[in-house]
mmCIF file of C-alpha atoms in Angstrom:
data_model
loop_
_atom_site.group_PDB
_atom_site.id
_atom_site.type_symbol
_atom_site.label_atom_id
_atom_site.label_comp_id
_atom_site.label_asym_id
_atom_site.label_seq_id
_atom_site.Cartn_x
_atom_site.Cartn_y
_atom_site.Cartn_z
ATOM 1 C CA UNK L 7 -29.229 -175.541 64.365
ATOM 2 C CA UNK L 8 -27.642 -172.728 62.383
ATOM 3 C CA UNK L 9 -27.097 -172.479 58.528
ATOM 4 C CA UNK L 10 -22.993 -172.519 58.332
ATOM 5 C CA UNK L 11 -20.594 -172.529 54.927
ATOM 6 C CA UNK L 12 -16.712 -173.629 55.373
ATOM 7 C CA UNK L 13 -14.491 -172.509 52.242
ATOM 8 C CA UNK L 14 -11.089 -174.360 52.209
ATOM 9 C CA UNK L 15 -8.372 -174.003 49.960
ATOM 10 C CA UNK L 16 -6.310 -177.156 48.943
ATOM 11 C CA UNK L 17 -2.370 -177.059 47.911
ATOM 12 C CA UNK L 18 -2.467 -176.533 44.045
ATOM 13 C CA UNK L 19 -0.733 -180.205 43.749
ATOM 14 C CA UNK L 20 -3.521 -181.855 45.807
ATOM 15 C CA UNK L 21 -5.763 -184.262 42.923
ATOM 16 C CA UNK L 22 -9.237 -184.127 42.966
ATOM 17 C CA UNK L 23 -8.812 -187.223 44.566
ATOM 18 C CA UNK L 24 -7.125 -185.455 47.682
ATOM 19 C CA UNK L 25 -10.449 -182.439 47.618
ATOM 20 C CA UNK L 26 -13.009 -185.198 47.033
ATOM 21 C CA UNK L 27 -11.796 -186.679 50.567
ATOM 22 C CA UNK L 28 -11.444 -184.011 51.937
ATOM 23 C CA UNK L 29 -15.056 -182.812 51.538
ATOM 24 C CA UNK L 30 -15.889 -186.616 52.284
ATOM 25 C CA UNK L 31 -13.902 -185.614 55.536
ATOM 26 C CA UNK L 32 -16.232 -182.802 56.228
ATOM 27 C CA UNK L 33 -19.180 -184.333 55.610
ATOM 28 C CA UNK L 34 -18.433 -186.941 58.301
ATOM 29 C CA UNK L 35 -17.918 -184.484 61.074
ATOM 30 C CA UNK L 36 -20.966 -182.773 60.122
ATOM 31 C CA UNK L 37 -23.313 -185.524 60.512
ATOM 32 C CA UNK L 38 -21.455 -187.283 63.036
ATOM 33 C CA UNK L 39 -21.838 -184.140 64.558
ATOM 34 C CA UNK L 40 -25.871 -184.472 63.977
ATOM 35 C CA UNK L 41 -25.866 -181.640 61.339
ATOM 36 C CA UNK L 42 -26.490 -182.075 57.695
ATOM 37 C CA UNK L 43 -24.506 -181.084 54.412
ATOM 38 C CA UNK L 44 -26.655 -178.996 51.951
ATOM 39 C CA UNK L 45 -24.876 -177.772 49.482
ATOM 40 C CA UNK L 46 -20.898 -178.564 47.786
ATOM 41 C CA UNK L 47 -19.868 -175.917 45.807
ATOM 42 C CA UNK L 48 -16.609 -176.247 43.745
ATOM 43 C CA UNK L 49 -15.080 -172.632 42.794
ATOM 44 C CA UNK L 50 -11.678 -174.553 41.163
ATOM 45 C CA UNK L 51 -8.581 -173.776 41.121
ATOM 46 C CA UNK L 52 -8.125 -169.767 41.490
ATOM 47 C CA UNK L 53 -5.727 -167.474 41.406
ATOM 48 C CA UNK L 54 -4.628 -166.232 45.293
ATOM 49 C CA UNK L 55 -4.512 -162.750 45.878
ATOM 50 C CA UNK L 56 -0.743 -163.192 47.903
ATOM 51 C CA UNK L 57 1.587 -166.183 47.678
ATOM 52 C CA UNK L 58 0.921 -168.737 50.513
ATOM 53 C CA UNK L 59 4.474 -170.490 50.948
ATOM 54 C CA UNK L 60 5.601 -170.192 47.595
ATOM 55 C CA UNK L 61 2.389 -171.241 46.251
ATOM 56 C CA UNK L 62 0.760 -168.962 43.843
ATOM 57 C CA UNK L 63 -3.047 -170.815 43.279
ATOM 58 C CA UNK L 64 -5.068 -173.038 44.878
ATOM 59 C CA UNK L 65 -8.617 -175.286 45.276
ATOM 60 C CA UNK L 66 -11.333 -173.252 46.270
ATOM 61 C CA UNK L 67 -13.929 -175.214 47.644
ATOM 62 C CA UNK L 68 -17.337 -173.973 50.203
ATOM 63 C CA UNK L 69 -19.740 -176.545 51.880
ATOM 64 C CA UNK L 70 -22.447 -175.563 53.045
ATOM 65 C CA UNK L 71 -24.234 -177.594 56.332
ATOM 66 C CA UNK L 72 -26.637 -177.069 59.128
ATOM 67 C CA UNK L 73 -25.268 -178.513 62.320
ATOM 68 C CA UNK L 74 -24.769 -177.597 65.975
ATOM 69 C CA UNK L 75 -22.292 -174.989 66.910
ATOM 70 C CA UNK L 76 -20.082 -177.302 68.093
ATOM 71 C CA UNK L 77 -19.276 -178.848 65.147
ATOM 72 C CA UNK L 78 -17.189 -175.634 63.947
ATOM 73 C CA UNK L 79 -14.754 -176.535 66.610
ATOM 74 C CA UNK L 80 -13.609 -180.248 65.165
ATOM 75 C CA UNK L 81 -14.113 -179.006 61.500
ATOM 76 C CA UNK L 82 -11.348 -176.642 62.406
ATOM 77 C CA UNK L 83 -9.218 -178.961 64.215
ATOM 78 C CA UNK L 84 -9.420 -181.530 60.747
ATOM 79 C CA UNK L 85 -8.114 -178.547 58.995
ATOM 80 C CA UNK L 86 -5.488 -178.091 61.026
ATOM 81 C CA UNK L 87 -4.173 -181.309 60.368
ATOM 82 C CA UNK L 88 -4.271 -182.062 56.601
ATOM 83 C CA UNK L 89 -1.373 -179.799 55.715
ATOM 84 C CA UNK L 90 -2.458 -179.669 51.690
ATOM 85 C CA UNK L 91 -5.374 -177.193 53.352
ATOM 86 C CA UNK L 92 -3.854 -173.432 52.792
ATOM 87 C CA UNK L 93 -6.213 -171.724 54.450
ATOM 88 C CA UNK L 94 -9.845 -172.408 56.033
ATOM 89 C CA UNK L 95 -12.857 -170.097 56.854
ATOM 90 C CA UNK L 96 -16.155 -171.360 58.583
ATOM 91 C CA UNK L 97 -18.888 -169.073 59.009
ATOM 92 C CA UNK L 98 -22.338 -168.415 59.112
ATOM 93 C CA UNK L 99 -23.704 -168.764 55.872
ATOM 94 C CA UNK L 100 -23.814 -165.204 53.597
ATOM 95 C CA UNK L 101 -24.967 -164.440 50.154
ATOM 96 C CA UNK L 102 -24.163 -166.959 47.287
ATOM 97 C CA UNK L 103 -22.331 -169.949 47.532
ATOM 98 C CA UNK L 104 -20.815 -169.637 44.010
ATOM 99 C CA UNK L 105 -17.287 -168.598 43.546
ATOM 100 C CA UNK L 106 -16.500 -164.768 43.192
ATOM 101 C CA UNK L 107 -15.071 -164.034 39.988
ATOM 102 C CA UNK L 108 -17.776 -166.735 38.782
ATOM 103 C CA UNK L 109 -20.617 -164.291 39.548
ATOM 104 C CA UNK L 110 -18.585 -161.382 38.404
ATOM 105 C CA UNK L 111 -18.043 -162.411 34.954
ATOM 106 C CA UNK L 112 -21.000 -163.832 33.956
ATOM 107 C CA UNK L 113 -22.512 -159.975 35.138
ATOM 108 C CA UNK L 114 -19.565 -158.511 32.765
ATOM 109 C CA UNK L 115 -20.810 -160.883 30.203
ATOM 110 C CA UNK L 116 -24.251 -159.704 30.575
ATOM 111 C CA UNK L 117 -23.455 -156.151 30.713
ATOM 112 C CA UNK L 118 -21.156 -156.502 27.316
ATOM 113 C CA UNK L 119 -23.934 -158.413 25.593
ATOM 114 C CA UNK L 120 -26.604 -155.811 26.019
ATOM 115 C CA UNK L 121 -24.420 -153.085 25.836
ATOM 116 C CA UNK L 122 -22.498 -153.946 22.302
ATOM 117 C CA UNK L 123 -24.862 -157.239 21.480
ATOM 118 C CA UNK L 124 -24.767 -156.771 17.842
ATOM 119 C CA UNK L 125 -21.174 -156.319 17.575
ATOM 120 C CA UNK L 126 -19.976 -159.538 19.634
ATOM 121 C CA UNK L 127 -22.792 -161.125 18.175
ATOM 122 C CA UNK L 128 -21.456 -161.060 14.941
ATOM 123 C CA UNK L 129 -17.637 -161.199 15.575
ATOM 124 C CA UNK L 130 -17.667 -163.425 18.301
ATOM 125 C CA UNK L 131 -19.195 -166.013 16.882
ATOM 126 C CA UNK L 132 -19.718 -166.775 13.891
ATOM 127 C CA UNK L 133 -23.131 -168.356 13.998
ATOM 128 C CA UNK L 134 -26.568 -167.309 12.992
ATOM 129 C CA UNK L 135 -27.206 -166.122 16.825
ATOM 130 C CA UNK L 136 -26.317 -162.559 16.076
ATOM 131 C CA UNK L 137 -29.374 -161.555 15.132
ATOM 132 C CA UNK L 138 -29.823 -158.416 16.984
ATOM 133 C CA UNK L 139 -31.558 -155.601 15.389
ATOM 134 C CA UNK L 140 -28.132 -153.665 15.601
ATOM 135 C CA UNK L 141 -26.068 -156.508 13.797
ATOM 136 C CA UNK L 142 -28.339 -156.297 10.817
ATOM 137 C CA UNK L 143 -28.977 -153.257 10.482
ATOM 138 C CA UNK L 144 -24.954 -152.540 10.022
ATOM 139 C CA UNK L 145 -24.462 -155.228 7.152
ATOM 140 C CA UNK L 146 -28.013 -155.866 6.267
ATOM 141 C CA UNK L 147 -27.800 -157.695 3.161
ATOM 142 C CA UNK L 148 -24.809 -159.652 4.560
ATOM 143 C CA UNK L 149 -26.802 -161.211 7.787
ATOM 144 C CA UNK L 150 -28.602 -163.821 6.205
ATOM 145 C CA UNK L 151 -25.447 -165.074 4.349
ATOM 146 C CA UNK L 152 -23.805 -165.835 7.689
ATOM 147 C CA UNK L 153 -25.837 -169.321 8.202
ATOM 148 C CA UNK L 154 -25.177 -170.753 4.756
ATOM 149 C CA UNK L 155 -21.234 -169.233 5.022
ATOM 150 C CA UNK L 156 -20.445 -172.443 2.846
ATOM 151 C CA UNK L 157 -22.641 -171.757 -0.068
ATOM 152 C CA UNK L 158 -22.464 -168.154 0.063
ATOM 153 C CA UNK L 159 -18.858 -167.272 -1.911
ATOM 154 C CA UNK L 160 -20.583 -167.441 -4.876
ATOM 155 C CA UNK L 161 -21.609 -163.725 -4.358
ATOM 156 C CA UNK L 162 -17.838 -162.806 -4.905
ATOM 157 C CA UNK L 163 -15.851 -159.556 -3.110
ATOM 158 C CA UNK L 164 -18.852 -157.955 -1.549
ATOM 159 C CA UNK L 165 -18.363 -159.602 1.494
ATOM 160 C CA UNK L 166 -14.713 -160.231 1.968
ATOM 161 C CA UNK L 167 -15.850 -159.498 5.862
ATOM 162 C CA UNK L 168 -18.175 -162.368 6.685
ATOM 163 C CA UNK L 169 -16.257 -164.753 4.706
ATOM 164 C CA UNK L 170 -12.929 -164.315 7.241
ATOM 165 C CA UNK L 171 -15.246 -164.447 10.382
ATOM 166 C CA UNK L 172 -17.566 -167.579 9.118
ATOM 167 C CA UNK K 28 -7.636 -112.779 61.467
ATOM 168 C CA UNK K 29 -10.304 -112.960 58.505
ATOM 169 C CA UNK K 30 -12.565 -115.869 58.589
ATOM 170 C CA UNK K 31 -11.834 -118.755 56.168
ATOM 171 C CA UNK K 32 -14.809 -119.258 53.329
ATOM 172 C CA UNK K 33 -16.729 -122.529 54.606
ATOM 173 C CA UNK K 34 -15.629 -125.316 52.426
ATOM 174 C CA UNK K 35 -18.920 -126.418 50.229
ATOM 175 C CA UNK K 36 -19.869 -129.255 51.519
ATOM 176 C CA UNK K 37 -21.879 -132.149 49.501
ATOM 177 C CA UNK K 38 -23.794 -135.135 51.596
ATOM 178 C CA UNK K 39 -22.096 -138.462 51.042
ATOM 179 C CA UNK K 40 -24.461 -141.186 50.334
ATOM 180 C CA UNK K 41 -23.973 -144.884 50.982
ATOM 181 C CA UNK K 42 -23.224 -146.567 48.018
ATOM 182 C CA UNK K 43 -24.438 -149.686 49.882
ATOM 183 C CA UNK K 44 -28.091 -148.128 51.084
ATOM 184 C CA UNK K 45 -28.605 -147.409 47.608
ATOM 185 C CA UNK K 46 -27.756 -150.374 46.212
ATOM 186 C CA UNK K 47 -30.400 -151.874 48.888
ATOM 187 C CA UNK K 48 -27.318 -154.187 49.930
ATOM 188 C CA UNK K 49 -28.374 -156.964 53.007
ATOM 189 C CA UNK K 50 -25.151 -158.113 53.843
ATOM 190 C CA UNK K 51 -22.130 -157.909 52.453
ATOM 191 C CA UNK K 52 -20.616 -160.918 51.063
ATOM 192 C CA UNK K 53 -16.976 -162.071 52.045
ATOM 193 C CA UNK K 54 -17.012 -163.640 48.688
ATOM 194 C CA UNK K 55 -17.975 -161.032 46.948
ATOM 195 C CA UNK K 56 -14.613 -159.927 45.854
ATOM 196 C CA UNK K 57 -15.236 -157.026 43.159
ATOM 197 C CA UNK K 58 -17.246 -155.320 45.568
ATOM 198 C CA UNK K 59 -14.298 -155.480 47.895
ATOM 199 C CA UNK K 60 -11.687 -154.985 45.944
ATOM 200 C CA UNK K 61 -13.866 -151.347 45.305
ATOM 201 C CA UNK K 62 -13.641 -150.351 49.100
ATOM 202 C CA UNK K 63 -10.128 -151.050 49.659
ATOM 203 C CA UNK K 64 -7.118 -148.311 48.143
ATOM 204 C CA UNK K 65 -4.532 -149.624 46.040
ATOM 205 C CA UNK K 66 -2.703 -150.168 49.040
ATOM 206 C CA UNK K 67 -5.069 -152.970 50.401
ATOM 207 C CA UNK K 68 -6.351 -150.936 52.916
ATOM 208 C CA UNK K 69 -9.819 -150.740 53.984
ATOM 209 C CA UNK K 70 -10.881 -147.144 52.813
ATOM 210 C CA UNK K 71 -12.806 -144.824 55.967
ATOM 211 C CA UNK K 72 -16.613 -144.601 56.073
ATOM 212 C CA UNK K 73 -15.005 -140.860 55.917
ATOM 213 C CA UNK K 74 -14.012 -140.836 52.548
ATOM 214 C CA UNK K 75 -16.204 -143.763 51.063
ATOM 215 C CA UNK K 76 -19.699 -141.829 52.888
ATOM 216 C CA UNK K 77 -20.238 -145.451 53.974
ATOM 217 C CA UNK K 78 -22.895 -145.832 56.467
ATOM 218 C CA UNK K 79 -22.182 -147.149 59.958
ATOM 219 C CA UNK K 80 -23.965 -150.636 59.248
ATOM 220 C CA UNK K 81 -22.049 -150.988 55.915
ATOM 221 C CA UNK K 82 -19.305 -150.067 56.918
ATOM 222 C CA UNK K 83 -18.638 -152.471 59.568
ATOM 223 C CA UNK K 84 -19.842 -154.842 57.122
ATOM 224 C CA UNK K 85 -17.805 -154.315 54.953
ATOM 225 C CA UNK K 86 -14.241 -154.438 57.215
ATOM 226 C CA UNK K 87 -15.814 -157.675 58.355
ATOM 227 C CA UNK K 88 -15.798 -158.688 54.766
ATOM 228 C CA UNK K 89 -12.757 -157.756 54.042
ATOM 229 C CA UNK K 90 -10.963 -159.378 56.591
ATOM 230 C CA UNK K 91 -12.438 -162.405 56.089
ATOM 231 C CA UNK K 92 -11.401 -162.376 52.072
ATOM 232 C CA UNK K 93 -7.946 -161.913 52.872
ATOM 233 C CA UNK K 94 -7.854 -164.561 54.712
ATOM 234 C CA UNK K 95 -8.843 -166.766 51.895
ATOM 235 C CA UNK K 96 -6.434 -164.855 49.863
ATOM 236 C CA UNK K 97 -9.173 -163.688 47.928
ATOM 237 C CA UNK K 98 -8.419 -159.778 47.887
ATOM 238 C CA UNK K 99 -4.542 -159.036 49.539
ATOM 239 C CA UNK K 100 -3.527 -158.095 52.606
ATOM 240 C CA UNK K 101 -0.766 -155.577 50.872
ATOM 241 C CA UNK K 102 -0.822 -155.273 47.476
ATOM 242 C CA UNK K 103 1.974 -156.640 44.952
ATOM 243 C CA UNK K 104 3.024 -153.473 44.110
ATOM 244 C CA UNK K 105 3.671 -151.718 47.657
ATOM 245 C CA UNK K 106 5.175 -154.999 48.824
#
């Protein structure tokens, strides 16, 4: 028994209906096959890097199983018949199962955050979360205002700034 | 003939040893999309400094993303 992961990409007008089955397909061969489905991981719909047939996007979707080697063989054959599947990798299992540009933004998201925290803090959202030493320290007297935004116009042309944002 | 100056040479590192990398991940497009040119072609151990293991990792990779259509085969803009 080896760890495996199949991504498969569905036809952009396939519901989740069609993907649901689909995986429900896969999941029968596996353990039909005496192997065992551990993981479904559903990237969405994505952006393809070339056109497949006039189609610009699809369903990205990995499963991960344990199973016999044999099993690859039929999973590929099922694939080859359901002509909503684009395109279809199986291989042994690698890294993370989560979808690419998943992983990569939440790291660019991370990265901005500690790298300008107090600004996004403050602009992006207009909630008391931007807290960061940085975000006071710019408009000190105008922090603590944010929170009770409502009450706060009282204190007239000061703070034209946080008025527009909250 | 007067001999030509040696060329200074600097050691290429592996990007890949540094970063401790395992295995490289199919699905791991932005690491990909880094060791291919604008082309879409897989850029030589000789100019990346790539180590043997990485970089047969890494074409391994990369074929197997563009076969998901996750990184190209030729890029839009050379098509």
């Amino acid at each position: 028994m080896k760890e495996y992961e199949t991504v498969f990409v569905m036809h952009p007008q396939v519901d989740d209906a069609g993907i649901e089955k689909q995986i429900e397909e896969l999941r029968g061969v596996v353990t039909g096959g005496g192997g065992e489905v551990t993981g479904v991981y559903k990237w969405g719909r994505r952006k393809l890097a070339y056109t497949i047939g006039k189609v610009h996007d699809g369903f990205y979707t990995l499963v991960r199983f344990r199973s016999e080697a044999d099993v690859l063989r039929e999973l590929d054959r099922r694939y080859k018949l359901n002509e909503m599947v684009l395109r279809h990798l199986t291989v042994a299992s690698v890294g993370e199962p989560t979808a690419p540009d998943h992983r990569g933004r939440d790291r660019r998201m991370d990265r901005g955050r500690s790298q300008f925290g107090g600004r996004f803090g403050e602009r992006g959202r207009p909630e008391a979360e931007a807290g960061p030493p940085e975000g006071v320290s710019e408009s000190a007297p105008e922090a603590p205002a944010v929170p009770v935004a409502p009450v706060a116009p009282a204190e007239t042309e000061s703070e034209p700034k946080v008025e527009g944002e909250a | 003939m007067p001999k030509k100056a040696p060329k200074t040479l600097r050691k290429k590192v592996c990007k890949l040893c540094l970063d401790r990398v395992e295995m490289v991940d199919y699905k791991d497009e932005k690491r990909l999309l880094r060791a291919i040119t604008d082309r879409g072609k897989i850029v030589p151990a000789r100019i990346s400094g790539n180590c043997a293991r990485h970089q047969a990792q890494i074409t391994r990779a990369v074929k197997r993303a563009r076969v998901l259509a996750l990184i190209p085969f030729v890029s839009e803009s050379y098509r």
